[in-house]
PDB file of C-alpha atoms and ligand atoms in Angstrom:
ATOM      1  CA  MET V   1       0.000   0.000   0.000  1.00  0.00           C
ATOM      2  CA  ASN V   2       0.987   3.644  -0.246  1.00  0.00           C
ATOM      3  CA  ILE V   3       1.285   5.041   3.265  1.00  0.00           C
ATOM      4  CA  GLY V   4       1.794   8.641   4.391  1.00  0.00           C
ATOM      5  CA  ILE V   5       3.702   9.309   7.588  1.00  0.00           C
ATOM      6  CA  LEU V   6       3.188  12.765   9.097  1.00  0.00           C
ATOM      7  CA  GLY V   7       6.305  13.425  11.144  1.00  0.00           C
ATOM      8  CA  THR V   8      10.055  13.096  10.812  1.00  0.00           C
ATOM      9  CA  GLY V   9      11.050  12.176  14.382  1.00  0.00           C
ATOM     10  CA  VAL V  10      12.007   8.775  15.756  1.00  0.00           C
ATOM     11  CA  VAL V  11       8.391   7.555  15.660  1.00  0.00           C
ATOM     12  CA  GLY V  12       7.807   8.498  12.034  1.00  0.00           C
ATOM     13  CA  GLN V  13      11.157   7.040  11.050  1.00  0.00           C
ATOM     14  CA  THR V  14      10.665   3.766  12.947  1.00  0.00           C
ATOM     15  CA  ILE V  15       7.115   3.149  11.712  1.00  0.00           C
ATOM     16  CA  GLY V  16       8.090   4.237   8.192  1.00  0.00           C
ATOM     17  CA  SER V  17      11.089   1.895   8.084  1.00  0.00           C
ATOM     18  CA  ARG V  18       9.045  -1.028   9.399  1.00  0.00           C
ATOM     19  CA  LEU V  19       6.359  -0.440   6.758  1.00  0.00           C
ATOM     20  CA  ILE V  20       9.004  -0.405   4.040  1.00  0.00           C
ATOM     21  CA  GLU V  21      10.463  -3.671   5.383  1.00  0.00           C
ATOM     22  CA  LEU V  22       6.949  -5.082   5.058  1.00  0.00           C
ATOM     23  CA  GLY V  23       6.858  -4.108   1.369  1.00  0.00           C
ATOM     24  CA  HIS V  24       4.857  -0.873   1.453  1.00  0.00           C
ATOM     25  CA  ASN V  25       5.642   2.483  -0.180  1.00  0.00           C
ATOM     26  CA  VAL V  26       6.055   5.282   2.336  1.00  0.00           C
ATOM     27  CA  LYS V  27       6.150   9.062   1.962  1.00  0.00           C
ATOM     28  CA  MET V  28       7.258  10.988   5.049  1.00  0.00           C
ATOM     29  CA  GLY V  29       5.804  14.465   5.534  1.00  0.00           C
ATOM     30  CA  SER V  30       7.133  17.520   7.270  1.00  0.00           C
ATOM     31  CA  ARG V  31       6.514  21.284   7.484  1.00  0.00           C
ATOM     32  CA  THR V  32       9.025  21.761   4.677  1.00  0.00           C
ATOM     33  CA  SER V  33       9.774  19.758   1.559  1.00  0.00           C
ATOM     34  CA  ASN V  34      13.505  19.380   2.332  1.00  0.00           C
ATOM     35  CA  ASN V  35      13.566  18.299   5.981  1.00  0.00           C
ATOM     36  CA  ALA V  36      17.012  16.922   6.934  1.00  0.00           C
ATOM     37  CA  ASN V  37      15.631  14.028   9.040  1.00  0.00           C
ATOM     38  CA  ALA V  38      13.347  12.959   6.209  1.00  0.00           C
ATOM     39  CA  ARG V  39      16.187  13.122   3.692  1.00  0.00           C
ATOM     40  CA  ALA V  40      18.451  10.999   5.914  1.00  0.00           C
ATOM     41  CA  TRP V  41      15.652   8.492   6.550  1.00  0.00           C
ATOM     42  CA  MET V  42      14.957   8.229   2.823  1.00  0.00           C
ATOM     43  CA  ARG V  43      18.634   7.643   2.031  1.00  0.00           C
ATOM     44  CA  ALA V  44      18.833   4.880   4.675  1.00  0.00           C
ATOM     45  CA  ALA V  45      15.622   3.226   3.466  1.00  0.00           C
ATOM     46  CA  LYS V  46      16.935   3.174  -0.126  1.00  0.00           C
ATOM     47  CA  GLU V  47      13.780   1.819  -1.827  1.00  0.00           C
ATOM     48  CA  ASN V  48      10.091   2.673  -1.698  1.00  0.00           C
ATOM     49  CA  ALA V  49      10.727   5.751   0.460  1.00  0.00           C
ATOM     50  CA  SER V  50      10.069   9.364  -0.418  1.00  0.00           C
ATOM     51  CA  HIS V  51       9.435  12.594   1.435  1.00  0.00           C
ATOM     52  CA  GLY V  52       7.669  15.902   1.033  1.00  0.00           C
ATOM     53  CA  THR V  53       5.356  18.237   2.895  1.00  0.00           C
ATOM     54  CA  PHE V  54       2.603  17.071   5.224  1.00  0.00           C
ATOM     55  CA  ASP V  55       0.148  17.739   2.395  1.00  0.00           C
ATOM     56  CA  GLU V  56       2.159  15.723  -0.126  1.00  0.00           C
ATOM     57  CA  ALA V  57       2.491  12.779   2.279  1.00  0.00           C
ATOM     58  CA  ALA V  58      -1.258  12.868   2.939  1.00  0.00           C
ATOM     59  CA  GLU V  59      -2.034  12.999  -0.770  1.00  0.00           C
ATOM     60  CA  PHE V  60       0.230   9.976  -1.343  1.00  0.00           C
ATOM     61  CA  GLY V  61      -1.075   7.818   1.487  1.00  0.00           C
ATOM     62  CA  GLU V  62      -4.052   5.491   1.337  1.00  0.00           C
ATOM     63  CA  ILE V  63      -3.509   5.239   5.103  1.00  0.00           C
ATOM     64  CA  LEU V  64      -1.837   7.913   7.240  1.00  0.00           C
ATOM     65  CA  PHE V  65       0.051   7.872  10.539  1.00  0.00           C
ATOM     66  CA  ASN V  66       0.162  11.020  12.683  1.00  0.00           C
ATOM     67  CA  CYS V  67       3.644  10.987  14.212  1.00  0.00           C
ATOM     68  CA  THR V  68       3.963  14.719  14.851  1.00  0.00           C
ATOM     69  CA  SER V  69       4.619  16.291  18.234  1.00  0.00           C
ATOM     70  CA  GLY V  70       1.414  16.816  20.176  1.00  0.00           C
ATOM     71  CA  LYS V  71       1.855  20.567  20.156  1.00  0.00           C
ATOM     72  CA  GLY V  72       2.251  20.561  16.372  1.00  0.00           C
ATOM     73  CA  SER V  73      -0.358  17.974  15.381  1.00  0.00           C
ATOM     74  CA  LEU V  74      -3.254  20.346  14.780  1.00  0.00           C
ATOM     75  CA  SER V  75      -1.230  22.777  12.710  1.00  0.00           C
ATOM     76  CA  ALA V  76       0.215  19.846  10.731  1.00  0.00           C
ATOM     77  CA  ILE V  77      -3.326  18.607  10.020  1.00  0.00           C
ATOM     78  CA  GLU V  78      -4.513  22.146   9.220  1.00  0.00           C
ATOM     79  CA  SER V  79      -1.752  22.475   6.607  1.00  0.00           C
ATOM     80  CA  ILE V  80      -3.216  19.558   4.593  1.00  0.00           C
ATOM     81  CA  LYS V  81      -5.834  20.110   1.898  1.00  0.00           C
ATOM     82  CA  THR V  82      -9.223  18.704   2.856  1.00  0.00           C
ATOM     83  CA  ALA V  83      -9.338  16.555  -0.277  1.00  0.00           C
ATOM     84  CA  ASN V  84      -6.147  14.791   0.815  1.00  0.00           C
ATOM     85  CA  LEU V  85      -7.686  13.780   4.157  1.00  0.00           C
ATOM     86  CA  ASN V  86     -11.359  13.111   3.496  1.00  0.00           C
ATOM     87  CA  ASN V  87     -12.324   9.458   4.046  1.00  0.00           C
ATOM     88  CA  LYS V  88      -8.742   8.414   4.783  1.00  0.00           C
ATOM     89  CA  VAL V  89      -7.796   6.454   7.890  1.00  0.00           C
ATOM     90  CA  LEU V  90      -5.357   8.289  10.150  1.00  0.00           C
ATOM     91  CA  VAL V  91      -3.638   6.296  12.898  1.00  0.00           C
ATOM     92  CA  ASP V  92      -3.012   8.889  15.604  1.00  0.00           C
ATOM     93  CA  VAL V  93       0.087   7.946  17.574  1.00  0.00           C
ATOM     94  CA  ALA V  94       0.721  11.434  18.979  1.00  0.00           C
ATOM     95  CA  ASN V  95       0.575  12.485  22.615  1.00  0.00           C
ATOM     96  CA  PRO V  96      -0.268  16.031  23.751  1.00  0.00           C
ATOM     97  CA  LEU V  97       2.803  16.498  25.922  1.00  0.00           C
ATOM     98  CA  ASP V  98       4.362  19.778  27.040  1.00  0.00           C
ATOM     99  CA  PHE V  99       8.036  19.454  27.994  1.00  0.00           C
ATOM    100  CA  SER V 100       8.551  23.200  28.435  1.00  0.00           C
ATOM    101  CA  HIS V 101       8.601  22.950  32.248  1.00  0.00           C
ATOM    102  CA  GLY V 102      11.008  19.997  32.276  1.00  0.00           C
ATOM    103  CA  MET V 103      10.395  16.389  33.240  1.00  0.00           C
ATOM    104  CA  PRO V 104       7.939  14.881  33.631  1.00  0.00           C
ATOM    105  CA  PRO V 105       5.963  16.529  30.842  1.00  0.00           C
ATOM    106  CA  VAL V 106       2.346  17.563  31.406  1.00  0.00           C
ATOM    107  CA  LEU V 107      -0.667  16.912  29.199  1.00  0.00           C
ATOM    108  CA  THR V 108      -1.796  19.984  27.265  1.00  0.00           C
ATOM    109  CA  VAL V 109      -5.351  18.638  27.064  1.00  0.00           C
ATOM    110  CA  CYS V 110      -7.105  16.063  29.274  1.00  0.00           C
ATOM    111  CA  ASN V 111     -10.260  15.086  31.177  1.00  0.00           C
ATOM    112  CA  TYR V 112     -12.824  16.851  28.969  1.00  0.00           C
ATOM    113  CA  ASP V 113     -11.047  16.602  25.608  1.00  0.00           C
ATOM    114  CA  SER V 114      -8.049  14.953  23.932  1.00  0.00           C
ATOM    115  CA  LEU V 115      -5.745  15.399  20.975  1.00  0.00           C
ATOM    116  CA  GLY V 116      -7.404  12.490  19.156  1.00  0.00           C
ATOM    117  CA  GLU V 117     -10.793  14.212  19.468  1.00  0.00           C
ATOM    118  CA  GLN V 118      -9.380  17.589  18.455  1.00  0.00           C
ATOM    119  CA  ILE V 119      -7.982  16.096  15.248  1.00  0.00           C
ATOM    120  CA  GLN V 120     -11.290  14.339  14.551  1.00  0.00           C
ATOM    121  CA  HIS V 121     -13.186  17.580  15.242  1.00  0.00           C
ATOM    122  CA  GLU V 122     -10.863  19.560  12.973  1.00  0.00           C
ATOM    123  CA  ARG V 123     -11.434  17.167  10.043  1.00  0.00           C
ATOM    124  CA  PRO V 124     -14.805  15.424  10.451  1.00  0.00           C
ATOM    125  CA  LEU V 125     -14.418  13.279   7.313  1.00  0.00           C
ATOM    126  CA  LEU V 126     -10.997  11.978   8.309  1.00  0.00           C
ATOM    127  CA  ARG V 127     -11.350   8.591  10.012  1.00  0.00           C
ATOM    128  CA  VAL V 128      -9.141   8.966  13.093  1.00  0.00           C
ATOM    129  CA  VAL V 129      -8.091   5.854  14.986  1.00  0.00           C
ATOM    130  CA  LYS V 130      -6.030   6.465  18.111  1.00  0.00           C
ATOM    131  CA  ALA V 131      -3.518   3.642  18.545  1.00  0.00           C
ATOM    132  CA  LEU V 132      -0.003   2.760  19.710  1.00  0.00           C
ATOM    133  CA  ASN V 133       0.466   5.929  21.825  1.00  0.00           C
ATOM    134  CA  THR V 134       0.754   4.029  25.134  1.00  0.00           C
ATOM    135  CA  MET V 135       4.112   2.391  24.474  1.00  0.00           C
ATOM    136  CA  ASN V 136       7.631   3.032  23.276  1.00  0.00           C
ATOM    137  CA  VAL V 137       8.124   3.250  19.522  1.00  0.00           C
ATOM    138  CA  ASP V 138      10.196   0.051  19.281  1.00  0.00           C
ATOM    139  CA  VAL V 139       7.386  -1.896  20.942  1.00  0.00           C
ATOM    140  CA  MET V 140       4.826  -0.407  18.512  1.00  0.00           C
ATOM    141  CA  VAL V 141       6.304  -2.211  15.522  1.00  0.00           C
ATOM    142  CA  HIS V 142       7.987  -5.101  17.377  1.00  0.00           C
ATOM    143  CA  PRO V 143       5.608  -6.212  20.138  1.00  0.00           C
ATOM    144  CA  GLU V 144       7.586  -9.456  20.458  1.00  0.00           C
ATOM    145  CA  ARG V 145      10.329  -7.452  22.163  1.00  0.00           C
ATOM    146  CA  VAL V 146       8.169  -7.489  25.307  1.00  0.00           C
ATOM    147  CA  SER V 147       7.841 -11.055  26.544  1.00  0.00           C
ATOM    148  CA  GLY V 148       4.423 -12.608  27.056  1.00  0.00           C
ATOM    149  CA  GLN V 149       1.063 -11.341  25.900  1.00  0.00           C
ATOM    150  CA  HIS V 150       0.361  -7.628  26.239  1.00  0.00           C
ATOM    151  CA  ASP V 151      -2.112  -5.140  24.867  1.00  0.00           C
ATOM    152  CA  VAL V 152      -2.516  -2.368  22.325  1.00  0.00           C
ATOM    153  CA  PHE V 153      -5.539  -0.087  22.696  1.00  0.00           C
ATOM    154  CA  ILE V 154      -7.443   1.537  19.855  1.00  0.00           C
ATOM    155  CA  CYS V 155     -10.448   3.856  19.650  1.00  0.00           C
ATOM    156  CA  GLY V 156     -12.278   5.796  16.954  1.00  0.00           C
ATOM    157  CA  ASN V 157     -15.715   6.570  15.570  1.00  0.00           C
ATOM    158  CA  ASP V 158     -15.513   4.521  12.354  1.00  0.00           C
ATOM    159  CA  ASN V 159     -15.786   0.748  12.736  1.00  0.00           C
ATOM    160  CA  ASP V 160     -14.386  -0.016   9.263  1.00  0.00           C
ATOM    161  CA  ALA V 161     -11.361   2.145  10.005  1.00  0.00           C
ATOM    162  CA  LYS V 162     -10.827   0.335  13.299  1.00  0.00           C
ATOM    163  CA  SER V 163     -11.107  -3.048  11.527  1.00  0.00           C
ATOM    164  CA  LEU V 164      -8.426  -1.948   9.058  1.00  0.00           C
ATOM    165  CA  VAL V 165      -6.128  -0.720  11.834  1.00  0.00           C
ATOM    166  CA  THR V 166      -6.708  -3.937  13.814  1.00  0.00           C
ATOM    167  CA  MET V 167      -5.721  -5.961  10.736  1.00  0.00           C
ATOM    168  CA  MET V 168      -2.569  -3.830  10.319  1.00  0.00           C
ATOM    169  CA  LEU V 169      -1.620  -4.226  13.973  1.00  0.00           C
ATOM    170  CA  ILE V 170      -2.071  -7.988  13.921  1.00  0.00           C
ATOM    171  CA  GLU V 171      -0.932  -8.979  10.438  1.00  0.00           C
ATOM    172  CA  TRP V 172       1.730  -6.353   9.812  1.00  0.00           C
ATOM    173  CA  PHE V 173       3.217  -5.607  13.233  1.00  0.00           C
ATOM    174  CA  GLY V 174       2.465  -8.918  14.982  1.00  0.00           C
ATOM    175  CA  TRP V 175       0.134  -7.793  17.780  1.00  0.00           C
ATOM    176  CA  GLU V 176      -1.988 -10.518  19.394  1.00  0.00           C
ATOM    177  CA  THR V 177      -4.390  -8.530  21.560  1.00  0.00           C
ATOM    178  CA  VAL V 178      -6.039  -5.362  20.258  1.00  0.00           C
ATOM    179  CA  ILE V 179      -8.515  -3.808  22.699  1.00  0.00           C
ATOM    180  CA  ASP V 180     -11.102  -1.539  21.036  1.00  0.00           C
ATOM    181  CA  LEU V 181     -12.140   0.961  23.714  1.00  0.00           C
ATOM    182  CA  GLY V 182     -14.962   2.509  21.675  1.00  0.00           C
ATOM    183  CA  ASP V 183     -15.394   5.936  20.111  1.00  0.00           C
ATOM    184  CA  ILE V 184     -12.745   8.640  19.779  1.00  0.00           C
ATOM    185  CA  SER V 185     -13.563  10.160  23.194  1.00  0.00           C
ATOM    186  CA  ASN V 186     -11.631   7.200  24.616  1.00  0.00           C
ATOM    187  CA  SER V 187      -8.497   8.994  23.411  1.00  0.00           C
ATOM    188  CA  ARG V 188      -8.740  10.831  26.733  1.00  0.00           C
ATOM    189  CA  GLY V 189      -7.924   7.711  28.729  1.00  0.00           C
ATOM    190  CA  MET V 190      -5.325   6.538  26.224  1.00  0.00           C
ATOM    191  CA  GLU V 191      -3.521   9.872  26.404  1.00  0.00           C
ATOM    192  CA  MET V 192      -3.917  10.174  30.190  1.00  0.00           C
ATOM    193  CA  ALA V 193      -2.218   6.757  30.511  1.00  0.00           C
ATOM    194  CA  VAL V 194       1.005   8.314  29.249  1.00  0.00           C
ATOM    195  CA  PRO V 195       1.985   9.923  32.606  1.00  0.00           C
ATOM    196  CA  LEU V 196       1.645   6.428  34.120  1.00  0.00           C
ATOM    197  CA  TRP V 197       3.874   5.057  31.353  1.00  0.00           C
ATOM    198  CA  ILE V 198       6.449   7.740  32.182  1.00  0.00           C
ATOM    199  CA  SER V 199       6.422   6.814  35.903  1.00  0.00           C
ATOM    200  CA  LEU V 200       6.837   3.129  35.017  1.00  0.00           C
ATOM    201  CA  ASN V 201       9.685   3.963  32.649  1.00  0.00           C
ATOM    202  CA  LYS V 202      11.503   5.728  35.487  1.00  0.00           C
ATOM    203  CA  LYS V 203      10.792   2.908  37.920  1.00  0.00           C
ATOM    204  CA  LEU V 204      11.711   0.041  35.568  1.00  0.00           C
ATOM    205  CA  GLY V 205      14.678   1.747  33.913  1.00  0.00           C
ATOM    206  CA  THR V 206      13.713   0.543  30.439  1.00  0.00           C
ATOM    207  CA  ASN V 207      11.465   1.539  27.533  1.00  0.00           C
ATOM    208  CA  ILE V 208      10.735  -2.052  26.621  1.00  0.00           C
ATOM    209  CA  PHE V 209       7.586  -2.858  28.593  1.00  0.00           C
ATOM    210  CA  ASN V 210       3.859  -2.525  28.038  1.00  0.00           C
ATOM    211  CA  PHE V 211       0.416  -2.662  29.629  1.00  0.00           C
ATOM    212  CA  LYS V 212      -1.500  -5.928  29.964  1.00  0.00           C
ATOM    213  CA  VAL V 213      -5.106  -6.006  31.095  1.00  0.00           C
ATOM    214  CA  VAL V 214      -6.157  -9.024  33.180  1.00  0.00           C
ATOM    215  CA  LYS V 215      -9.833  -9.730  33.807  1.00  0.00           C
TER     216      LYS V 215
HETATM  217  N1  NAP I 301       9.029   8.327  21.223  1.00  0.00           N
HETATM  218  C1  NAP I 301       8.146   7.406  21.526  1.00  0.00           C
HETATM  219  O1  NAP I 301       8.530   6.247  21.844  1.00  0.00           O
HETATM  220  C2  NAP I 301       6.671   7.715  21.481  1.00  0.00           C
HETATM  221  C3  NAP I 301       5.770   6.766  21.977  1.00  0.00           C
HETATM  222  C4  NAP I 301       4.393   7.028  21.885  1.00  0.00           C
HETATM  223  C5  NAP I 301       3.951   8.201  21.294  1.00  0.00           C
HETATM  224  N2  NAP I 301       4.865   9.128  20.850  1.00  0.00           N
HETATM  225  C6  NAP I 301       4.371  10.353  20.211  1.00  0.00           C
HETATM  226  O2  NAP I 301       4.702  10.293  18.830  1.00  0.00           O
HETATM  227  C7  NAP I 301       4.833  11.620  18.309  1.00  0.00           C
HETATM  228  C8  NAP I 301       6.139  11.757  17.557  1.00  0.00           C
HETATM  229  O3  NAP I 301       7.212  11.678  18.449  1.00  0.00           O
HETATM  230  P1  NAP I 301       8.723  11.873  17.914  1.00  0.00           P
HETATM  231  O4  NAP I 301       9.581  11.867  19.113  1.00  0.00           O
HETATM  232  O5  NAP I 301       8.986  10.941  16.789  1.00  0.00           O
HETATM  233  O6  NAP I 301       8.708  13.300  17.225  1.00  0.00           O
HETATM  234  P2  NAP I 301       8.500  14.788  17.811  1.00  0.00           P
HETATM  235  O7  NAP I 301       9.821  15.404  17.999  1.00  0.00           O
HETATM  236  O8  NAP I 301       7.575  14.753  18.984  1.00  0.00           O
HETATM  237  O9  NAP I 301       7.733  15.466  16.579  1.00  0.00           O
HETATM  238  C9  NAP I 301       8.400  15.676  15.390  1.00  0.00           C
HETATM  239  C10 NAP I 301       7.460  16.098  14.309  1.00  0.00           C
HETATM  240  O10 NAP I 301       6.535  17.089  14.767  1.00  0.00           O
HETATM  241  C11 NAP I 301       6.501  18.137  13.815  1.00  0.00           C
HETATM  242  N3  NAP I 301       6.214  19.406  14.482  1.00  0.00           N
HETATM  243  C12 NAP I 301       6.806  19.921  15.578  1.00  0.00           C
HETATM  244  N4  NAP I 301       6.286  21.149  15.871  1.00  0.00           N
HETATM  245  C13 NAP I 301       5.369  21.382  14.908  1.00  0.00           C
HETATM  246  C14 NAP I 301       4.495  22.487  14.649  1.00  0.00           C
HETATM  247  N5  NAP I 301       4.467  23.556  15.424  1.00  0.00           N
HETATM  248  N6  NAP I 301       3.669  22.388  13.586  1.00  0.00           N
HETATM  249  C15 NAP I 301       3.676  21.295  12.780  1.00  0.00           C
HETATM  250  N7  NAP I 301       4.482  20.250  12.971  1.00  0.00           N
HETATM  251  C16 NAP I 301       5.316  20.278  14.025  1.00  0.00           C
HETATM  252  C17 NAP I 301       7.885  18.173  13.221  1.00  0.00           C
HETATM  253  O11 NAP I 301       7.808  18.786  11.955  1.00  0.00           O
HETATM  254  P3  NAP I 301       9.122  18.976  11.028  1.00  0.00           P
HETATM  255  O12 NAP I 301       9.338  17.628  10.414  1.00  0.00           O
HETATM  256  O13 NAP I 301       8.726  20.008  10.060  1.00  0.00           O
HETATM  257  O14 NAP I 301      10.236  19.383  11.947  1.00  0.00           O
HETATM  258  C18 NAP I 301       8.231  16.696  13.150  1.00  0.00           C
HETATM  259  O15 NAP I 301       7.774  16.138  11.939  1.00  0.00           O
HETATM  260  C19 NAP I 301       4.730  12.562  19.517  1.00  0.00           C
HETATM  261  O16 NAP I 301       3.425  13.096  19.587  1.00  0.00           O
HETATM  262  C20 NAP I 301       4.999  11.644  20.698  1.00  0.00           C
HETATM  263  O17 NAP I 301       4.384  12.094  21.900  1.00  0.00           O
HETATM  264  C21 NAP I 301       6.196   8.905  20.939  1.00  0.00           C
END
C-alpha cells in the first residue's frame, strides 16, 4: 500500500522503516519539503521511500500515521488540503505532551477533551483511529520485544477504520491482543495513561515494557 507518515522524528522514522520492510511504499511528511531528518531516513531506506510536505504525504497515502509532536499535530493537520484527508484512515500515535517545564511533561489537554478528538473535530471526514500511543516506539512495531502477551488499545468513531487498523496491527506488526475501547472520546484515557507510562519507565529503567489487562 501507499502510506503517508506525518512526522520526521524517531516515531515516524521507525514506523516508516518497518512499513518499508513489510513491502509498502512510504512518503514521510514535514513542514518543509527538504527536511534533513526525512532526507536521511529516505537515504537509509533506499527503496520505496520518499518525502515531502505534510500535504504531499497525505495525498500519497491510502492510510496515514500522525507521528507529529502533540503541540504541532493540529497545525500539521490544518496544513493539509481537505481533499487529501477526506475518508482516509489516520492512525493517531501522537501524545499532547508539554516538555517546556522539564520532566515529567504535562498533558496539554485532558479530562474533557483529547488530541485524538481535536484532530477528529478539525477534520470530520478523516477517520481517526487512536492507537499505539501508550508504548515506546520500538514496541509499537515489534511487540515481540516485550515477553508474554500484552495489549494495544485503539479507539475511533468509524468501525471499518478500526477493523483496518486492527488488521494492520495484527498482520503487519504482529500484535496478538487489540482492545477496542470505543469511540474517539476514549483517546482521553489513552492519552492520560502516558503519565503512568512515564512513571513506570523511570521505575523500571527501560522503555521495553507494556500494559496488559487481566480480567
Ligand atoms: N518516542 C516514543 O517512543 C513515542 C511513543 C508514543 C507516542 N509518541 C508520540 O509520537 C509523536 C512523535 O514523536 P517523535 O519523538 O517521533 O517526534 P517529535 O519530535 O515529537 O515530533 C516531530 C514532528 O513534529 C513536527 N512538528 C513539531 N512542531 C510542529 C508544529 N508547530 N507544527 C507542525 N508540525 C510540528 C515536526 O515537523 P518537522 O518535520 O517540520 O520538523 C516533526 O515532523 C509525539 O506526539 C509523541 O508524543 C512517541
